[in-house]
Short mmCIF file of C-alpha atoms in Angstrom, two decimals:
data_model
loop_
_atom_site.label_atom_id
_atom_site.label_comp_id
_atom_site.label_asym_id
_atom_site.label_seq_id
_atom_site.Cartn_x
_atom_site.Cartn_y
_atom_site.Cartn_z
CA MET A 1 92.47 99.33 89.17
CA ILE A 2 92.96 102.09 91.73
CA THR A 3 89.66 103.63 92.81
CA ARG A 4 90.97 106.13 95.36
CA ILE A 5 94.32 107.68 96.31
CA GLU A 6 95.20 109.68 99.42
CA ILE A 7 98.49 111.53 99.86
CA ASP A 8 99.91 113.61 102.69
CA GLY A 9 103.43 114.99 103.04
CA PHE A 10 104.67 114.15 99.54
CA LYS A 11 105.79 117.11 97.39
CA THR A 12 102.84 119.55 97.12
CA PHE A 13 100.24 117.24 98.65
CA THR A 14 98.69 117.66 102.08
CA ARG A 15 95.55 115.83 103.20
CA PHE A 16 94.91 115.16 99.50
CA SER A 17 92.42 112.61 98.20
CA ALA A 18 90.93 111.80 94.81
CA ASP A 19 88.41 109.20 93.69
CA LEU A 20 89.44 107.58 90.43
CA LYS A 21 87.48 105.88 87.66
CA PRO A 22 88.71 103.63 84.84
CA PHE A 23 89.27 106.73 82.64
CA VAL A 24 90.42 109.97 84.28
CA ALA A 25 91.87 113.17 82.84
CA VAL A 26 93.75 115.46 85.22
CA ILE A 27 93.53 118.93 83.71
CA GLY A 28 95.26 122.11 84.75
CA PRO A 29 97.96 124.66 83.99
CA ASN A 30 101.68 123.99 84.27
CA ALA A 31 103.09 123.71 87.81
CA SER A 32 99.69 122.78 89.22
CA GLY A 33 100.73 119.34 90.53
CA LYS A 34 99.48 117.15 87.69
CA SER A 35 102.86 115.46 87.25
CA ASN A 36 103.27 115.17 91.03
CA LEU A 37 100.31 112.80 91.09
CA PHE A 38 102.04 110.58 88.55
CA ASP A 39 105.23 110.85 90.62
CA ALA A 40 103.32 109.60 93.67
CA LEU A 41 102.04 106.60 91.72
CA LYS A 42 105.55 105.94 90.38
CA PHE A 43 106.98 106.12 93.91
CA LEU A 44 104.40 103.62 95.18
CA SER A 45 105.20 101.34 92.25
CA LYS A 46 108.92 101.48 93.07
CA LEU A 47 108.28 100.97 96.82
CA ALA A 48 106.50 97.72 95.99
CA GLN A 49 109.64 96.50 94.18
CA THR A 50 112.74 97.88 95.85
CA ASP A 51 114.10 99.70 98.92
CA VAL A 52 113.10 103.24 99.85
CA ARG A 53 116.36 104.87 98.82
CA GLN A 54 116.34 103.36 95.33
CA ALA A 55 112.64 104.19 94.93
CA MET A 56 113.37 107.84 95.71
CA GLN A 57 116.39 108.02 93.41
CA ASP A 58 114.18 107.07 90.48
CA LEU A 59 112.10 110.26 90.97
CA ARG A 60 112.78 113.88 90.14
CA GLY A 61 114.68 115.63 92.96
CA GLU A 62 116.75 114.58 95.95
CA PRO A 63 115.11 112.31 98.58
CA ARG A 64 114.81 115.18 101.07
CA GLU A 65 113.05 117.31 98.44
CA LEU A 66 110.25 114.77 98.10
CA PHE A 67 109.00 115.57 101.61
CA ARG A 68 106.52 118.42 101.85
CA GLN A 69 107.90 121.87 102.65
CA THR A 70 106.07 124.56 104.64
CA SER A 71 107.14 127.88 106.15
CA ARG A 72 108.20 125.92 109.24
CA GLY A 73 110.45 123.56 107.36
CA ILE A 74 110.30 120.08 105.92
CA GLN A 75 107.61 117.65 107.00
CA SER A 76 109.25 114.44 108.29
CA LYS A 77 106.50 112.00 107.29
CA MET A 78 104.68 111.17 104.09
CA THR A 79 101.70 108.83 103.96
CA PHE A 80 99.85 107.20 101.09
CA ALA A 81 96.66 105.18 100.88
CA LEU A 82 95.23 103.30 97.90
CA GLU A 83 91.84 101.69 97.52
CA ALA A 84 91.88 99.08 94.78
CA LEU A 85 89.61 96.80 92.81
CA LEU A 86 91.58 93.59 92.35
CA PRO A 87 90.98 91.15 89.48
CA LYS A 88 88.95 88.08 90.43
CA GLN A 89 91.79 85.74 89.52
CA GLY A 90 95.36 85.71 88.33
CA THR A 91 98.60 83.77 87.90
CA ASP A 92 101.79 84.37 89.86
CA ASP A 93 105.34 84.42 88.51
CA PHE A 94 105.69 80.67 89.03
CA GLY A 95 102.55 79.78 87.07
CA ALA A 96 100.31 79.13 90.09
CA LYS A 97 96.73 80.24 89.50
CA PHE A 98 94.83 81.99 92.30
CA GLU A 99 91.54 83.71 93.06
CA THR A 100 90.87 86.80 95.14
CA PRO A 101 87.70 86.35 97.25
CA ALA A 102 88.02 89.98 98.41
CA GLN A 103 88.33 92.27 95.38
CA ARG A 104 88.05 95.50 97.34
CA ILE A 105 91.05 96.28 99.53
CA ARG A 106 92.73 99.31 101.10
CA TYR A 107 96.51 99.67 101.40
CA GLU A 108 98.35 102.24 103.52
CA ILE A 109 102.06 103.04 103.86
CA GLN A 110 104.01 105.68 105.78
CA ILE A 111 107.57 106.82 105.06
CA GLU A 112 109.47 108.74 107.74
CA MET A 113 112.71 110.72 107.73
CA LYS A 114 114.54 110.20 111.04
CA ASN A 115 117.60 111.62 112.74
CA GLN A 116 118.09 108.73 115.20
CA PRO A 117 118.90 106.41 113.54
CA GLN A 118 119.53 108.67 110.57
CA GLY A 119 117.75 107.62 107.41
CA ILE A 120 114.42 107.25 105.65
CA PHE A 121 112.33 104.25 106.72
CA VAL A 122 108.97 102.56 106.24
CA THR A 123 107.24 103.02 109.60
CA HIS A 124 103.72 101.81 108.89
CA GLU A 125 101.95 99.46 106.48
CA ASP A 126 98.46 98.07 106.47
CA CYS A 127 96.29 96.17 103.99
CA ARG A 128 92.77 95.06 104.72
CA ILE A 129 89.43 94.44 103.02
CA ILE A 130 86.87 97.17 102.38
CA LYS A 131 83.52 96.01 103.68
CA GLY A 132 80.48 96.47 101.49
CA GLU A 133 78.84 98.91 103.90
CA ASP A 134 82.02 101.03 103.98
CA ASP A 135 82.67 100.97 100.24
CA LYS A 136 82.23 104.36 98.58
CA ILE A 137 83.46 103.47 95.09
CA SER A 138 82.67 106.42 92.82
CA PHE A 139 81.30 104.59 89.76
CA ARG A 140 78.93 101.75 88.96
CA LEU A 141 80.59 98.44 88.19
CA PRO A 142 79.26 96.31 85.32
CA SER A 143 79.43 93.10 87.37
CA LYS A 144 79.20 91.97 90.97
CA VAL A 145 82.28 92.46 93.16
CA SER A 146 83.55 89.49 95.17
CA ARG A 147 83.68 90.29 98.88
CA SER A 148 84.91 88.55 101.99
CA SER A 149 83.92 88.49 105.65
CA ARG A 150 87.58 88.31 106.67
CA LYS A 151 88.36 90.23 109.87
CA ASN A 152 92.16 90.09 110.07
CA SER A 153 94.28 92.39 107.95
CA PHE A 154 96.42 90.83 105.22
CA LEU A 155 99.22 93.09 106.43
CA GLU A 156 99.49 95.23 109.55
CA THR A 157 102.05 97.03 111.70
CA GLU A 158 102.30 95.97 115.32
CA THR A 159 103.73 98.52 117.73
CA ASP A 160 105.41 98.45 121.13
CA GLY A 161 103.82 100.01 124.19
CA TYR A 162 104.98 103.47 123.13
CA GLY A 163 103.52 103.46 119.63
CA SER A 164 106.78 102.77 117.78
CA PRO A 165 106.64 100.14 115.00
CA ARG A 166 107.84 96.71 116.12
CA VAL A 167 107.01 94.22 113.35
CA PHE A 168 105.12 94.00 110.09
CA THR A 169 102.77 91.02 110.29
CA ILE A 170 101.92 89.35 106.97
CA ARG A 171 99.22 86.66 106.94
CA GLN A 172 99.02 83.84 104.41
CA ASP A 173 95.71 83.55 102.60
CA GLY A 174 96.55 81.45 99.54
CA LEU A 175 95.83 77.82 98.74
CA ALA A 176 98.05 74.79 99.20
CA ALA A 177 98.67 72.36 96.32
CA SER A 178 95.76 70.27 97.64
CA GLY A 179 93.42 73.21 97.15
CA THR A 180 92.90 73.73 100.88
CA SER A 181 93.40 77.07 102.59
CA LYS A 182 97.04 77.70 103.49
CA ARG A 183 97.10 79.64 106.74
CA GLY A 184 100.26 78.97 108.68
CA SER A 185 101.82 81.17 111.32
CA PRO A 186 101.96 84.82 110.22
CA LEU A 187 105.22 86.04 108.77
CA GLN A 188 106.75 88.81 110.86
CA LEU A 189 109.39 91.27 109.66
CA PRO A 190 111.27 93.77 111.88
CA ALA A 191 109.76 97.24 111.46
CA SER A 192 111.89 99.48 113.66
CA GLU A 193 114.37 100.38 110.88
CA ALA A 194 112.68 99.02 107.75
CA SER A 195 114.46 100.21 104.61
CA ARG A 196 111.85 98.65 102.32
CA SER A 197 108.14 97.88 102.34
CA ALA A 198 106.75 94.56 103.47
CA LEU A 199 104.73 94.48 100.24
CA SER A 200 107.98 94.38 98.25
CA THR A 201 108.85 91.02 99.84
CA ILE A 202 105.73 89.28 98.46
CA ALA A 203 106.75 86.90 95.67
CA THR A 204 104.06 84.20 95.39
CA SER A 205 100.30 83.70 95.61
CA GLU A 206 100.67 82.16 99.08
CA PHE A 207 99.73 85.74 99.96
CA ARG A 208 97.28 86.03 97.08
CA HIS A 209 95.61 89.37 97.85
CA LEU A 210 98.92 91.07 98.60
CA TYR A 211 100.43 89.50 95.48
CA ALA A 212 97.51 90.77 93.34
CA LEU A 213 97.90 94.24 94.88
CA LYS A 214 101.65 94.26 94.26
CA LYS A 215 101.13 93.18 90.66
CA LEU A 216 98.59 95.97 90.16
CA ILE A 217 100.83 98.67 91.62
CA THR A 218 104.04 97.54 89.94
CA GLY A 219 102.21 97.04 86.63
CA THR A 220 101.54 100.77 86.31
CA GLN A 221 103.04 102.01 83.04
CA PHE A 222 104.29 105.55 82.60
CA LEU A 223 104.64 106.65 78.99
CA GLU A 224 107.11 109.47 78.44
CA ILE A 225 107.89 108.68 74.82
CA ASN A 226 111.26 109.62 73.39
CA PRO A 227 110.66 109.70 69.60
CA THR A 228 114.39 109.41 68.84
CA ALA A 229 114.71 106.26 70.95
CA ALA A 230 111.41 104.84 69.67
CA ARG A 231 112.60 105.00 66.05
CA LYS A 232 115.53 102.67 66.60
CA GLU A 233 115.74 99.09 65.40
CA ASN A 234 115.73 96.46 68.16
CA ASP A 235 117.57 93.17 68.44
CA ARG A 236 115.79 89.86 69.04
CA PHE A 237 116.67 89.77 72.72
CA GLU A 238 115.04 93.11 73.47
CA GLU A 239 112.43 93.27 76.22
CA LYS A 240 108.90 92.77 74.86
CA LYS A 241 107.00 94.96 77.34
CA LEU A 242 106.92 98.58 76.16
CA ARG A 243 109.41 100.71 78.05
CA GLU A 244 108.58 104.14 79.44
CA ASP A 245 110.48 105.88 76.62
CA ALA A 246 109.20 103.38 73.99
CA SER A 247 112.79 102.57 72.97
CA ASN A 248 111.77 98.93 72.34
CA LEU A 249 108.75 99.81 70.18
CA ALA A 250 109.89 97.72 67.19
CA ALA A 251 110.37 94.62 69.36
CA CYS A 252 106.94 95.09 70.95
CA LEU A 253 105.23 95.44 67.58
CA SER A 254 106.92 92.26 66.34
CA GLU A 255 105.94 90.32 69.46
CA MET A 256 102.33 91.49 69.23
CA GLN A 257 102.13 90.35 65.62
CA ARG A 258 103.69 86.99 66.46
CA LYS A 259 101.30 86.30 69.32
CA SER A 260 98.09 87.52 67.64
CA SER A 261 98.64 86.45 64.04
CA THR A 262 96.17 83.99 62.49
CA GLU A 263 95.77 82.47 59.03
CA ASN A 264 92.93 84.84 58.19
CA ARG A 265 94.57 87.79 59.92
CA PRO A 266 98.35 87.51 59.48
CA SER A 267 99.07 90.95 60.95
CA GLY A 268 97.01 90.21 64.06
CA ALA A 269 96.78 93.14 66.47
CA ILE A 270 98.92 95.26 64.12
CA SER A 271 95.79 95.62 61.96
CA ASP A 272 93.99 97.22 64.93
CA ILE A 273 96.90 99.59 65.49
CA SER A 274 96.86 100.51 61.80
CA ALA A 275 93.11 101.18 61.88
CA ASP A 276 93.36 103.42 64.94
CA LEU A 277 96.38 105.28 63.57
CA SER A 278 94.61 105.93 60.24
CA THR A 279 91.65 107.33 62.21
CA LEU A 280 93.95 109.86 63.84
CA ILE A 281 96.24 110.50 60.83
CA THR A 282 94.14 110.05 57.71
CA GLN A 283 97.10 109.65 55.33
CA VAL A 284 98.18 106.44 57.08
CA LYS A 285 97.10 103.14 55.57
CA HIS A 286 99.12 100.48 57.34
CA VAL A 287 101.86 99.85 59.92
CA ARG A 288 104.25 97.13 58.78
CA VAL A 289 106.63 95.15 61.01
CA LEU A 290 110.02 94.40 59.43
CA ASP A 291 111.94 91.32 60.55
CA ASP A 292 115.48 91.23 59.17
CA GLU A 293 116.80 87.68 59.59
CA LYS A 294 120.32 88.62 58.47
CA SER A 295 120.86 91.42 60.97
CA ARG A 296 118.49 89.75 63.47
CA GLU A 297 116.79 93.05 64.16
CA TYR A 298 113.21 94.28 64.29
CA ALA A 299 112.06 97.51 62.63
CA PHE A 300 108.83 99.02 61.32
CA GLU A 301 107.54 101.34 58.65
CA VAL A 302 104.34 103.20 57.84
CA GLU A 303 102.60 102.94 54.47
CA LEU A 304 100.46 105.87 53.29
CA ARG A 305 97.30 105.73 51.22
CA ASP A 306 99.15 106.92 48.12
CA GLY A 307 101.31 103.79 48.21
CA THR A 308 104.49 105.38 49.56
CA SER A 309 106.18 103.93 52.64
CA PHE A 310 108.38 105.59 55.24
CA SER A 311 110.77 103.90 57.63
CA SER A 312 110.75 104.65 61.35
CA ARG A 313 113.82 106.87 60.81
CA VAL A 314 111.81 109.57 59.01
CA ILE A 315 108.37 109.30 60.60
CA SER A 316 107.35 112.48 62.46
CA ASP A 317 107.62 112.74 66.23
CA GLY A 318 103.85 113.03 66.53
CA THR A 319 103.25 109.86 64.54
CA ILE A 320 105.81 107.98 66.65
CA ARG A 321 104.12 109.12 69.87
CA LEU A 322 100.70 107.99 68.66
CA LEU A 323 102.04 104.68 67.38
CA ALA A 324 103.63 103.92 70.77
CA LEU A 325 100.43 104.81 72.61
CA LEU A 326 98.26 102.70 70.28
CA THR A 327 100.69 99.80 70.62
CA LEU A 328 100.10 99.74 74.35
CA ILE A 329 96.33 100.29 74.02
CA ASN A 330 95.91 97.45 71.47
CA ASP A 331 98.18 94.95 73.22
CA PRO A 332 96.02 91.82 73.80
CA ASP A 333 97.91 91.31 77.08
CA ARG A 334 97.46 94.85 78.34
CA GLN A 335 96.70 95.14 82.03
CA GLY A 336 97.05 97.46 84.97
CA ILE A 337 97.26 101.22 84.72
CA LEU A 338 98.54 103.60 82.05
CA CYS A 339 99.74 107.08 83.06
CA PHE A 340 100.21 109.29 80.01
CA GLU A 341 101.05 112.98 79.74
CA GLU A 342 99.65 115.33 77.09
CA PRO A 343 98.02 112.80 74.75
CA GLU A 344 97.15 115.62 72.32
CA ASN A 345 100.78 116.06 71.22
CA GLY A 346 101.11 115.29 67.51
CA VAL A 347 97.35 115.07 66.94
CA HIS A 348 95.43 117.52 64.77
CA GLU A 349 92.85 119.28 66.93
CA GLY A 350 90.05 117.91 64.78
CA ARG A 351 91.16 114.35 65.58
CA ILE A 352 91.33 114.76 69.35
CA PRO A 353 87.75 113.48 69.85
CA ASP A 354 88.73 110.26 68.04
CA LEU A 355 91.81 109.84 70.25
CA ILE A 356 89.85 110.34 73.46
CA GLU A 357 87.24 107.84 72.26
CA ILE A 358 89.97 105.25 71.59
CA LEU A 359 91.38 105.72 75.08
CA ARG A 360 87.94 105.68 76.68
CA ASP A 361 86.89 102.50 74.84
CA ALA A 362 89.97 100.69 76.13
CA THR A 363 88.77 101.18 79.72
CA GLU A 364 85.08 100.47 79.49
CA THR A 365 84.95 96.68 79.88
CA GLN A 366 86.40 94.21 82.34
CA ASP A 367 88.54 91.36 81.04
CA ALA A 368 88.01 87.64 81.72
CA HIS A 369 89.70 88.05 85.11
CA GLY A 370 87.35 90.84 86.18
CA ASP A 371 90.03 93.49 85.75
CA PHE A 372 89.84 96.95 84.18
CA PHE A 373 92.52 98.57 82.09
CA GLN A 374 92.79 102.03 83.66
CA VAL A 375 93.95 105.19 81.87
CA LEU A 376 95.07 108.26 83.79
CA MET A 377 96.20 111.15 81.63
CA ASN A 378 97.10 114.77 82.27
CA THR A 379 96.73 117.72 79.95
CA HIS A 380 96.32 121.49 79.78
CA SER A 381 94.54 121.44 76.41
CA PRO A 382 91.13 123.15 76.08
CA ALA A 383 90.55 120.98 72.99
CA VAL A 384 90.82 117.84 75.12
CA MET A 385 88.63 119.34 77.84
CA ARG A 386 85.82 120.01 75.37
CA VAL A 387 85.39 116.33 74.49
CA LEU A 388 85.58 114.89 77.99
CA LYS A 389 82.58 113.86 80.03
CA SER A 390 82.15 115.77 83.29
CA GLU A 391 82.70 112.66 85.42
CA GLU A 392 86.06 112.01 83.72
CA VAL A 393 87.65 115.31 84.80
CA LEU A 394 89.80 116.34 87.75
CA TYR A 395 90.95 119.98 87.61
CA ALA A 396 94.32 120.57 89.30
CA ASP A 397 95.53 123.87 90.67
CA THR A 398 97.90 125.16 93.33
CA ILE A 399 96.67 127.33 96.20
CA ARG A 400 98.35 129.04 99.13
CA THR A 401 96.74 128.99 102.55
CA ILE A 402 97.65 130.26 106.03
CA ALA A 403 96.57 128.15 109.00
CA ASP A 404 95.33 129.51 112.33
CA ASP A 405 98.81 129.07 113.81
CA GLY A 406 100.33 131.24 111.07
CA VAL A 407 101.92 128.45 109.05
CA SER A 408 101.68 129.16 105.33
CA GLU A 409 101.64 126.35 102.81
CA THR A 410 101.22 125.82 99.10
CA ARG A 411 99.28 122.74 98.17
CA THR A 412 97.81 120.97 95.17
CA ARG A 413 94.10 120.36 95.05
CA MET A 414 92.01 118.58 92.44
CA ARG A 415 88.38 119.44 91.90
CA SER A 416 85.74 117.52 90.00
CA VAL A 417 83.06 118.98 87.74
CA ALA A 418 79.94 119.72 89.74
CA PRO A 419 77.02 117.47 88.69
CA ASP A 420 74.57 120.32 89.41
CA ARG A 421 74.46 123.67 91.19
CA THR A 422 72.83 122.28 94.32
CA LEU A 423 75.97 120.21 95.02
CA PHE A 424 78.47 122.94 94.19
CA ASP A 425 81.34 123.47 96.66
CA ASP A 426 84.15 125.80 95.56
CA GLU A 427 86.82 123.75 97.34
CA HIS A 428 85.79 120.50 95.64
CA HIS A 429 83.94 121.44 92.42
CA LEU A 430 84.14 123.57 89.29
CA TYR A 431 81.86 124.04 86.31
CA HIS A 432 82.82 122.80 82.87
CA ALA A 433 82.78 126.30 81.36
CA LYS A 434 84.91 127.67 84.20
CA ILE A 435 87.63 125.09 83.56
CA GLU A 436 87.82 126.05 79.88
CA GLU A 437 88.09 129.70 80.91
CA LEU A 438 90.92 128.93 83.34
CA LEU A 439 92.81 126.87 80.77
CA ARG A 440 92.74 129.77 78.31
CA LYS A 441 94.27 132.16 80.82
CA LYS A 442 97.98 132.48 80.41
CA SER A 443 98.58 132.11 84.13
CA GLY A 444 96.11 129.25 84.49
CA GLY A 445 94.18 131.09 87.21
CA ILE A 446 92.99 129.78 90.55
#
């Protein structure tokens, strides 16, 4: 899971930082930067998979528009830092199992827009352990964290005598087939005109900590459910990991049932989805997966308590949204991070406490690999705010400031709920009642 994020020079962020827990709700009015935080996480996920240009094309806006704008013009650099809690162990894409002796690591990356040579490049990357004495994780972990005395970075940028990037140095830290440490000569990649991140080149557990980090970042799921697409039947060759728009929902439900079904529980995890859905929509009794052997397609329907059943074609948008969310939450193979906007859509206000409890429960325990399932959601609903714990809230707003040199800027900030009045700081904290007041204002307030 990600325990801290720092952003500077991306969209509305300047010198921004936020400490994250397994369950976090970013709350604030429209145009306050809530979605920009998700965009930053999406950009980092793409940077760990592909080149910079493609990563930017997958976001809202032109590449140039992603760099921060001030009254003096466009900022030429954007930097990101993540602090992560890695799982204790894992398996790479080739089936090799690995362990991570250092679960706490920090990753940094800088993207720069240049005129000579013209283009957008990765100009800095670094990944290293977080020492115990330097670790400021913002919540208490249920189990001991594995740490390492390693001194060398897993990944660092070496520069020439003038400070310009020369090479990215990547150090092996995995195990050979014999079980002995595999530490050959460091891999070095040219960094003067890097069009992609060094992290994106990691493919095996020979670089086990970097591989675990890459898997964490790229495993982030962004749910922006399209009810029309989610209703459709799926063929048997459809991808089985839920897509961002949930267009393969039927295939995912079928796969979950296949993998979790037992003799005593033939519906497997579908029974858990049905139970959660009936908690939120009391008329619902059961979700049923339909497997048509003739057409070789997957579909689903919802049975109500009065015995009537409705196919996915006529189920309401709200029910479809909740079903897609609960499918991801109840997936036995769920992992990584879920980013979800406006979870209250389609839910009766009286059922919102039940929904938040379902989401919270999904994040409260570590799995067998020592990993958390993390949920980050954003909302502007006072009804959601009322049922959140103070430590789960970040309040987002947009403020305009003028520096000593006369430069004006608009930036996003996120404030936590003050634990008590003695620790109150207006730049970093708000009170619970004040947030509800701001949410009720039409303008959102600052």
